[in-house]
Amino acid sequence: MDKAVTEAQDCMETAIASCVKDKEDIPIPSKLEKGDYPIRLPAQTAAKTALYIAMRKSNLSNSELARRLGSDEKEIRRMIDPWHSTKLPRIEMALSVLGFNLSVSMESAA
Protein backbone atom coordinates (compact mmCIF):
# COMPACT_ATOMS: atom_id res chain seq x y z
CA MET A 1 0.00 0.00 0.00
CA ASP A 2 2.88 2.39 0.77
CA LYS A 3 4.20 1.94 -2.76
CA ALA A 4 0.76 2.63 -4.24
CA VAL A 5 0.40 5.83 -2.20
CA THR A 6 3.88 6.97 -3.27
CA GLU A 7 3.05 6.28 -6.92
CA ALA A 8 -0.27 8.13 -6.58
CA GLN A 9 1.59 11.11 -5.13
CA ASP A 10 3.96 11.10 -8.10
CA CYS A 11 1.00 10.90 -10.49
CA MET A 12 -0.67 13.84 -8.76
CA GLU A 13 2.51 15.94 -9.00
CA THR A 14 2.76 15.09 -12.71
CA ALA A 15 -0.90 16.01 -13.28
CA ILE A 16 -0.41 19.35 -11.51
CA ALA A 17 2.73 20.06 -13.55
CA SER A 18 0.72 19.32 -16.70
CA CYS A 19 -2.05 21.73 -15.63
CA VAL A 20 0.53 24.47 -14.98
CA LYS A 21 2.28 23.84 -18.30
CA ASP A 22 -1.04 23.90 -20.20
CA LYS A 23 -2.34 26.89 -18.16
CA GLU A 24 -5.37 24.93 -16.98
CA ASP A 25 -7.24 25.00 -13.67
CA ILE A 26 -6.12 22.51 -11.06
CA PRO A 27 -9.03 20.25 -10.06
CA ILE A 28 -10.36 20.52 -6.53
CA PRO A 29 -9.57 17.40 -4.45
CA SER A 30 -12.48 15.05 -3.87
CA LYS A 31 -13.69 14.34 -0.35
CA LEU A 32 -12.25 11.26 1.28
CA GLU A 33 -14.64 8.44 1.96
CA LYS A 34 -14.23 5.60 4.42
CA GLY A 35 -11.35 3.40 3.35
CA ASP A 36 -9.76 6.04 1.09
CA TYR A 37 -6.11 6.95 1.47
CA PRO A 38 -5.21 10.65 1.42
CA ILE A 39 -2.57 11.62 -1.13
CA ARG A 40 -0.55 14.57 0.08
CA LEU A 41 1.75 16.74 -1.96
CA PRO A 42 5.26 17.51 -0.76
CA ALA A 43 5.31 20.88 1.03
CA GLN A 44 7.12 22.72 -1.76
CA THR A 45 4.77 21.38 -4.43
CA ALA A 46 1.78 22.37 -2.29
CA ALA A 47 3.17 25.91 -1.88
CA LYS A 48 3.88 26.23 -5.62
CA THR A 49 0.38 24.92 -6.41
CA ALA A 50 -1.11 27.48 -4.02
CA LEU A 51 0.82 30.22 -5.82
CA TYR A 52 -0.39 29.02 -9.22
CA ILE A 53 -4.01 28.93 -8.00
CA ALA A 54 -3.66 32.40 -6.44
CA MET A 55 -2.28 33.78 -9.70
CA ARG A 56 -5.21 32.32 -11.64
CA LYS A 57 -7.72 33.67 -9.11
CA SER A 58 -6.07 37.09 -9.33
CA ASN A 59 -6.01 36.91 -13.12
CA LEU A 60 -2.37 37.96 -12.99
CA SER A 61 0.23 37.11 -15.62
CA ASN A 62 3.73 35.90 -14.86
CA SER A 63 5.08 39.20 -16.22
CA GLU A 64 2.85 41.32 -13.98
CA LEU A 65 3.72 39.32 -10.86
CA ALA A 66 7.41 39.61 -11.77
CA ARG A 67 7.03 43.38 -12.09
CA ARG A 68 5.35 43.60 -8.68
CA LEU A 69 8.10 41.50 -7.11
CA GLY A 70 10.87 43.40 -8.91
CA SER A 71 12.07 40.21 -10.55
CA ASP A 72 12.31 38.52 -13.92
CA GLU A 73 9.40 36.65 -15.53
CA LYS A 74 11.64 33.58 -15.73
CA GLU A 75 11.75 33.49 -11.91
CA ILE A 76 7.95 33.36 -11.79
CA ARG A 77 7.89 30.46 -14.26
CA ARG A 78 10.33 28.63 -12.01
CA MET A 79 8.30 29.48 -8.90
CA ILE A 80 5.23 27.68 -10.25
CA ASP A 81 7.17 24.80 -11.83
CA PRO A 82 6.76 21.80 -9.47
CA TRP A 83 10.06 20.31 -10.66
CA HIS A 84 12.17 23.42 -9.97
CA SER A 85 13.38 24.15 -6.44
CA THR A 86 12.28 27.52 -5.02
CA LYS A 87 12.92 28.94 -1.56
CA LEU A 88 9.76 29.03 0.53
CA PRO A 89 10.17 32.68 1.62
CA ARG A 90 10.07 33.73 -2.04
CA ILE A 91 6.83 31.82 -2.60
CA GLU A 92 5.40 33.43 0.54
CA MET A 93 6.39 36.86 -0.76
CA ALA A 94 4.69 36.23 -4.10
CA LEU A 95 1.53 35.02 -2.35
CA SER A 96 1.58 38.10 -0.15
CA VAL A 97 1.75 40.36 -3.21
CA LEU A 98 -1.38 38.57 -4.43
CA GLY A 99 -3.14 39.10 -1.09
CA PHE A 100 -2.75 35.55 0.26
CA ASN A 101 -0.95 33.99 3.23
CA LEU A 102 0.70 30.60 3.13
CA SER A 103 -0.34 28.31 5.97
CA VAL A 104 1.50 25.15 7.02
CA SER A 105 0.07 22.42 9.20
CA MET A 106 1.42 19.27 10.75
CA GLU A 107 -0.33 16.02 11.56
CA SER A 108 0.65 12.59 12.75
CA ALA A 109 1.98 10.30 10.04
CA ALA A 110 0.10 7.35 11.56
Tab-separated table of N, CA and C in Angstrom:
chain	number	residue	atom	x	y	z
A	1	MET	N	0.825	-1.194	0.000
A	1	MET	CA	0.000	0.000	0.000
A	1	MET	C	0.870	1.259	0.000
A	2	ASP	N	1.980	1.222	0.739
A	2	ASP	CA	2.877	2.386	0.771
A	2	ASP	C	3.377	2.728	-0.630
A	3	LYS	N	3.713	1.699	-1.398
A	3	LYS	CA	4.197	1.938	-2.764
A	3	LYS	C	3.095	2.554	-3.621
A	4	ALA	N	1.879	2.087	-3.459
A	4	ALA	CA	0.759	2.627	-4.238
A	4	ALA	C	0.516	4.093	-3.896
A	5	VAL	N	0.596	4.444	-2.622
A	5	VAL	CA	0.402	5.833	-2.204
A	5	VAL	C	1.516	6.713	-2.764
A	6	THR	N	2.749	6.220	-2.723
A	6	THR	CA	3.882	6.970	-3.271
A	6	THR	C	3.706	7.182	-4.774
A	7	GLU	N	3.267	6.157	-5.476
A	7	GLU	CA	3.048	6.283	-6.919
A	7	GLU	C	1.898	7.242	-7.221
A	8	ALA	N	0.857	7.209	-6.401
A	8	ALA	CA	-0.273	8.128	-6.584
A	8	ALA	C	0.178	9.570	-6.360
A	9	GLN	N	1.050	9.775	-5.392
A	9	GLN	CA	1.591	11.114	-5.128
A	9	GLN	C	2.376	11.596	-6.343
A	10	ASP	N	3.191	10.735	-6.911
A	10	ASP	CA	3.964	11.095	-8.099
A	10	ASP	C	3.037	11.426	-9.265
A	11	CYS	N	1.980	10.641	-9.424
A	11	CYS	CA	1.002	10.904	-10.494
A	11	CYS	C	0.317	12.248	-10.289
A	12	MET	N	-0.013	12.565	-9.036
A	12	MET	CA	-0.673	13.836	-8.758
A	12	MET	C	0.266	15.001	-9.063
A	13	GLU	N	1.542	14.880	-8.680
A	13	GLU	CA	2.505	15.940	-9.004
A	13	GLU	C	2.633	16.123	-10.514
A	14	THR	N	2.662	15.026	-11.254
A	14	THR	CA	2.760	15.089	-12.710
A	14	THR	C	1.518	15.747	-13.307
A	15	ALA	N	0.346	15.407	-12.786
A	15	ALA	CA	-0.897	16.006	-13.282
A	15	ALA	C	-0.917	17.509	-13.016
A	16	ILE	N	-0.457	17.924	-11.836
A	16	ILE	CA	-0.409	19.354	-11.515
A	16	ILE	C	0.577	20.061	-12.432
A	17	ALA	N	1.739	19.466	-12.645
A	17	ALA	CA	2.725	20.058	-13.551
A	17	ALA	C	2.143	20.220	-14.947
A	18	SER	N	1.356	19.247	-15.379
A	18	SER	CA	0.722	19.317	-16.696
A	18	SER	C	-0.295	20.466	-16.740
A	19	CYS	N	-1.080	20.631	-15.679
A	19	CYS	CA	-2.049	21.732	-15.628
A	19	CYS	C	-1.334	23.080	-15.703
A	20	VAL	N	-0.237	23.215	-14.971
A	20	VAL	CA	0.533	24.468	-14.976
A	20	VAL	C	1.086	24.720	-16.373
A	21	LYS	N	1.689	23.700	-16.965
A	21	LYS	CA	2.275	23.841	-18.302
A	21	LYS	C	1.222	24.249	-19.331
A	22	ASP	N	0.030	23.637	-19.231
A	22	ASP	CA	-1.038	23.903	-20.197
A	22	ASP	C	-1.931	25.073	-19.781
A	23	LYS	N	-1.579	25.736	-18.674
A	23	LYS	CA	-2.342	26.891	-18.158
A	23	LYS	C	-3.809	26.539	-17.926
A	24	GLU	N	-4.031	25.398	-17.294
A	24	GLU	CA	-5.372	24.927	-16.977
A	24	GLU	C	-5.622	25.037	-15.474
A	25	ASP	N	-6.901	25.025	-15.091
A	25	ASP	CA	-7.244	25.002	-13.673
A	25	ASP	C	-6.815	23.679	-13.066
A	26	ILE	N	-6.457	23.723	-11.793
A	26	ILE	CA	-6.118	22.507	-11.064
A	26	ILE	C	-7.400	22.013	-10.394
A	27	PRO	N	-7.789	20.760	-10.646
A	27	PRO	CA	-9.033	20.250	-10.065
A	27	PRO	C	-9.023	20.295	-8.535
A	28	ILE	N	-10.197	20.516	-7.979
A	28	ILE	CA	-10.361	20.518	-6.526
A	28	ILE	C	-10.339	19.068	-6.044
A	29	PRO	N	-9.617	18.788	-4.946
A	29	PRO	CA	-9.569	17.405	-4.450
A	29	PRO	C	-10.960	16.904	-4.048
A	30	SER	N	-11.208	15.643	-4.285
A	30	SER	CA	-12.479	15.054	-3.873
A	30	SER	C	-12.431	14.756	-2.373
A	31	LYS	N	-13.609	14.653	-1.774
A	31	LYS	CA	-13.688	14.336	-0.351
A	31	LYS	C	-13.328	12.875	-0.146
A	32	LEU	N	-12.618	12.638	0.954
A	32	LEU	CA	-12.254	11.263	1.279
A	32	LEU	C	-13.467	10.526	1.832
A	33	GLU	N	-13.596	9.301	1.424
A	33	GLU	CA	-14.640	8.442	1.964
A	33	GLU	C	-13.977	7.347	2.778
A	34	LYS	N	-14.762	6.665	3.569
A	34	LYS	CA	-14.226	5.605	4.423
A	34	LYS	C	-13.425	4.609	3.588
A	35	GLY	N	-12.221	4.331	4.048
A	35	GLY	CA	-11.347	3.398	3.351
A	35	GLY	C	-10.417	4.045	2.337
A	36	ASP	N	-10.639	5.332	2.019
A	36	ASP	CA	-9.764	6.044	1.089
A	36	ASP	C	-8.438	6.397	1.769
A	37	TYR	N	-7.418	6.531	0.980
A	37	TYR	CA	-6.112	6.952	1.471
A	37	TYR	C	-5.837	8.367	0.969
A	38	PRO	N	-5.519	9.284	1.884
A	38	PRO	CA	-5.213	10.646	1.420
A	38	PRO	C	-3.873	10.671	0.683
A	39	ILE	N	-3.818	11.433	-0.383
A	39	ILE	CA	-2.574	11.616	-1.130
A	39	ILE	C	-2.152	13.059	-0.893
A	40	ARG	N	-1.020	13.237	-0.256
A	40	ARG	CA	-0.552	14.570	0.084
A	40	ARG	C	0.628	14.956	-0.794
A	41	LEU	N	0.630	16.209	-1.186
A	41	LEU	CA	1.751	16.740	-1.958
A	41	LEU	C	2.913	17.074	-1.036
A	42	PRO	N	4.140	16.989	-1.531
A	42	PRO	CA	5.263	17.511	-0.763
A	42	PRO	C	5.028	19.004	-0.487
A	43	ALA	N	5.567	19.502	0.607
A	43	ALA	CA	5.312	20.882	1.034
A	43	ALA	C	5.627	21.897	-0.060
A	44	GLN	N	6.763	21.738	-0.730
A	44	GLN	CA	7.120	22.718	-1.760
A	44	GLN	C	6.137	22.671	-2.937
A	45	THR	N	5.734	21.489	-3.332
A	45	THR	CA	4.769	21.377	-4.425
A	45	THR	C	3.434	21.991	-4.014
A	46	ALA	N	3.030	21.776	-2.780
A	46	ALA	CA	1.778	22.367	-2.290
A	46	ALA	C	1.861	23.893	-2.311
A	47	ALA	N	2.996	24.450	-1.882
A	47	ALA	CA	3.165	25.911	-1.881
A	47	ALA	C	3.159	26.456	-3.310
A	48	LYS	N	3.847	25.782	-4.220
A	48	LYS	CA	3.875	26.226	-5.621
A	48	LYS	C	2.479	26.124	-6.246
A	49	THR	N	1.745	25.073	-5.905
A	49	THR	CA	0.385	24.916	-6.407
A	49	THR	C	-0.503	26.030	-5.881
A	50	ALA	N	-0.334	26.367	-4.607
A	50	ALA	CA	-1.109	27.477	-4.023
A	50	ALA	C	-0.804	28.780	-4.758
A	51	LEU	N	0.449	29.014	-5.087
A	51	LEU	CA	0.819	30.225	-5.817
A	51	LEU	C	0.167	30.229	-7.201
A	52	TYR	N	0.223	29.111	-7.894
A	52	TYR	CA	-0.390	29.020	-9.223
A	52	TYR	C	-1.889	29.306	-9.142
A	53	ILE	N	-2.561	28.712	-8.169
A	53	ILE	CA	-4.006	28.926	-7.999
A	53	ILE	C	-4.286	30.389	-7.674
A	54	ALA	N	-3.477	30.987	-6.804
A	54	ALA	CA	-3.656	32.404	-6.438
A	54	ALA	C	-3.467	33.300	-7.655
A	55	MET	N	-2.498	32.986	-8.487
A	55	MET	CA	-2.281	33.781	-9.700
A	55	MET	C	-3.487	33.690	-10.627
A	56	ARG	N	-4.041	32.494	-10.773
A	56	ARG	CA	-5.212	32.322	-11.643
A	56	ARG	C	-6.421	33.052	-11.064
A	57	LYS	N	-6.600	32.971	-9.744
A	57	LYS	CA	-7.724	33.675	-9.112
A	57	LYS	C	-7.583	35.182	-9.266
A	58	SER	N	-6.346	35.654	-9.213
A	58	SER	CA	-6.071	37.087	-9.327
A	58	SER	C	-6.026	37.540	-10.779
A	59	ASN	N	-6.086	36.594	-11.705
A	59	ASN	CA	-6.010	36.907	-13.124
A	59	ASN	C	-4.731	37.682	-13.463
A	60	LEU	N	-3.637	37.261	-12.852
A	60	LEU	CA	-2.368	37.962	-12.993
A	60	LEU	C	-1.400	37.146	-13.833
A	61	SER	N	-0.749	37.792	-14.768
A	61	SER	CA	0.226	37.111	-15.622
A	61	SER	C	1.558	36.957	-14.886
A	62	ASN	N	2.385	36.065	-15.409
A	62	ASN	CA	3.734	35.903	-14.863
A	62	ASN	C	4.491	37.228	-14.915
A	63	SER	N	4.358	37.931	-16.033
A	63	SER	CA	5.076	39.201	-16.216
A	63	SER	C	4.650	40.243	-15.192
A	64	GLU	N	3.344	40.323	-14.944
A	64	GLU	CA	2.854	41.315	-13.982
A	64	GLU	C	3.295	40.972	-12.566
A	65	LEU	N	3.243	39.698	-12.194
A	65	LEU	CA	3.724	39.322	-10.858
A	65	LEU	C	5.215	39.603	-10.735
A	66	ALA	N	5.969	39.321	-11.786
A	66	ALA	CA	7.406	39.612	-11.774
A	66	ALA	C	7.651	41.102	-11.569
A	67	ARG	N	6.883	41.934	-12.244
A	67	ARG	CA	7.028	43.383	-12.088
A	67	ARG	C	6.754	43.797	-10.640
A	68	ARG	N	5.704	43.256	-10.058
A	68	ARG	CA	5.350	43.602	-8.675
A	68	ARG	C	6.390	43.123	-7.670
A	69	LEU	N	7.063	42.026	-8.001
A	69	LEU	CA	8.105	41.498	-7.113
A	69	LEU	C	9.482	42.083	-7.422
A	70	GLY	N	9.575	42.855	-8.511
A	70	GLY	CA	10.869	43.395	-8.913
A	70	GLY	C	11.816	42.307	-9.380
A	71	SER	N	11.245	41.323	-10.083
A	71	SER	CA	12.069	40.210	-10.552
A	71	SER	C	11.849	39.980	-12.039
A	72	ASP	N	12.410	38.898	-12.516
A	72	ASP	CA	12.312	38.521	-13.921
A	72	ASP	C	11.158	37.534	-14.101
A	73	GLU	N	10.505	37.561	-15.244
A	73	GLU	CA	9.401	36.645	-15.535
A	73	GLU	C	9.848	35.193	-15.460
A	74	LYS	N	11.103	34.932	-15.792
A	74	LYS	CA	11.645	33.575	-15.734
A	74	LYS	C	11.601	33.039	-14.298
A	75	GLU	N	11.819	33.919	-13.310
A	75	GLU	CA	11.750	33.486	-11.911
A	75	GLU	C	10.334	33.025	-11.567
A	76	ILE	N	9.333	33.726	-12.070
A	76	ILE	CA	7.947	33.360	-11.788
A	76	ILE	C	7.640	32.005	-12.407
A	77	ARG	N	8.089	31.768	-13.632
A	77	ARG	CA	7.888	30.460	-14.265
A	77	ARG	C	8.494	29.353	-13.416
A	78	ARG	N	9.668	29.622	-12.856
A	78	ARG	CA	10.329	28.628	-12.005
A	78	ARG	C	9.582	28.458	-10.681
A	79	MET	N	9.010	29.544	-10.172
A	79	MET	CA	8.298	29.478	-8.896
A	79	MET	C	7.057	28.594	-8.972
A	80	ILE	N	6.418	28.514	-10.135
A	80	ILE	CA	5.225	27.680	-10.254
A	80	ILE	C	5.523	26.316	-10.883
A	81	ASP	N	6.764	26.082	-11.251
A	81	ASP	CA	7.173	24.798	-11.827
A	81	ASP	C	7.420	23.803	-10.691
A	82	PRO	N	6.586	22.750	-10.570
A	82	PRO	CA	6.757	21.800	-9.467
A	82	PRO	C	8.110	21.088	-9.454
A	83	TRP	N	8.793	21.033	-10.591
A	83	TRP	CA	10.062	20.308	-10.665
A	83	TRP	C	11.272	21.204	-10.414
A	84	HIS	N	11.059	22.494	-10.225
A	84	HIS	CA	12.167	23.420	-9.973
A	84	HIS	C	12.145	23.829	-8.503
A	85	SER	N	13.300	23.792	-7.859
A	85	SER	CA	13.384	24.152	-6.445
A	85	SER	C	13.284	25.678	-6.264
A	86	THR	N	12.455	26.099	-5.324
A	86	THR	CA	12.279	27.518	-5.017
A	86	THR	C	12.261	27.670	-3.510
A	87	LYS	N	12.910	28.711	-3.006
A	87	LYS	CA	12.920	28.937	-1.564
A	87	LYS	C	11.535	29.372	-1.097
A	88	LEU	N	11.094	28.760	0.002
A	88	LEU	CA	9.763	29.026	0.530
A	88	LEU	C	9.493	30.503	0.816
A	89	PRO	N	10.446	31.261	1.381
A	89	PRO	CA	10.166	32.685	1.625
A	89	PRO	C	9.813	33.458	0.343
A	90	ARG	N	10.369	33.045	-0.773
A	90	ARG	CA	10.073	33.730	-2.038
A	90	ARG	C	8.636	33.421	-2.489
A	91	ILE	N	8.209	32.184	-2.282
A	91	ILE	CA	6.829	31.823	-2.603
A	91	ILE	C	5.879	32.587	-1.681
A	92	GLU	N	6.220	32.671	-0.405
A	92	GLU	CA	5.398	33.432	0.545
A	92	GLU	C	5.290	34.893	0.126
A	93	MET	N	6.393	35.467	-0.330
A	93	MET	CA	6.392	36.856	-0.764
A	93	MET	C	5.466	37.048	-1.963
A	94	ALA	N	5.545	36.135	-2.916
A	94	ALA	CA	4.693	36.227	-4.100
A	94	ALA	C	3.222	36.099	-3.706
A	95	LEU	N	2.907	35.170	-2.816
A	95	LEU	CA	1.529	35.019	-2.354
A	95	LEU	C	1.047	36.274	-1.646
A	96	SER	N	1.926	36.876	-0.868
A	96	SER	CA	1.580	38.102	-0.154
A	96	SER	C	1.233	39.228	-1.124
A	97	VAL	N	2.010	39.353	-2.182
A	97	VAL	CA	1.749	40.363	-3.213
A	97	VAL	C	0.364	40.150	-3.827
A	98	LEU	N	-0.075	38.904	-3.870
A	98	LEU	CA	-1.379	38.566	-4.432
A	98	LEU	C	-2.500	38.651	-3.388
A	99	GLY	N	-2.136	38.962	-2.144
A	99	GLY	CA	-3.143	39.095	-1.093
A	99	GLY	C	-3.471	37.798	-0.372
A	100	PHE	N	-2.540	36.841	-0.400
A	100	PHE	CA	-2.748	35.548	0.256
A	100	PHE	C	-1.631	35.281	1.253
A	101	ASN	N	-1.938	34.472	2.266
A	101	ASN	CA	-0.946	33.991	3.229
A	101	ASN	C	-0.782	32.496	3.033
A	102	LEU	N	0.441	32.026	3.207
A	102	LEU	CA	0.701	30.598	3.134
A	102	LEU	C	0.599	30.031	4.541
A	103	SER	N	-0.153	28.949	4.674
A	103	SER	CA	-0.337	28.311	5.974
A	103	SER	C	0.223	26.898	5.904
A	104	VAL	N	0.924	26.492	6.955
A	104	VAL	CA	1.505	25.151	7.023
A	104	VAL	C	0.913	24.457	8.233
A	105	SER	N	0.579	23.185	8.061
A	105	SER	CA	0.070	22.417	9.196
A	105	SER	C	0.838	21.120	9.319
A	106	MET	N	0.729	20.524	10.491
A	106	MET	CA	1.419	19.266	10.753
A	106	MET	C	0.399	18.287	11.345
A	107	GLU	N	0.531	17.037	10.982
A	107	GLU	CA	-0.332	16.018	11.558
A	107	GLU	C	0.458	14.739	11.713
A	108	SER	N	-0.023	13.857	12.506
A	108	SER	CA	0.647	12.592	12.745
A	108	SER	C	0.706	11.781	11.459
A	109	ALA	N	1.810	11.117	11.241
A	109	ALA	CA	1.977	10.296	10.040
A	109	ALA	C	1.224	8.977	10.162
A	110	ALA	N	0.795	8.629	11.347
A	110	ALA	CA	0.102	7.349	11.561
A	110	ALA	C	-1.306	7.361	11.035
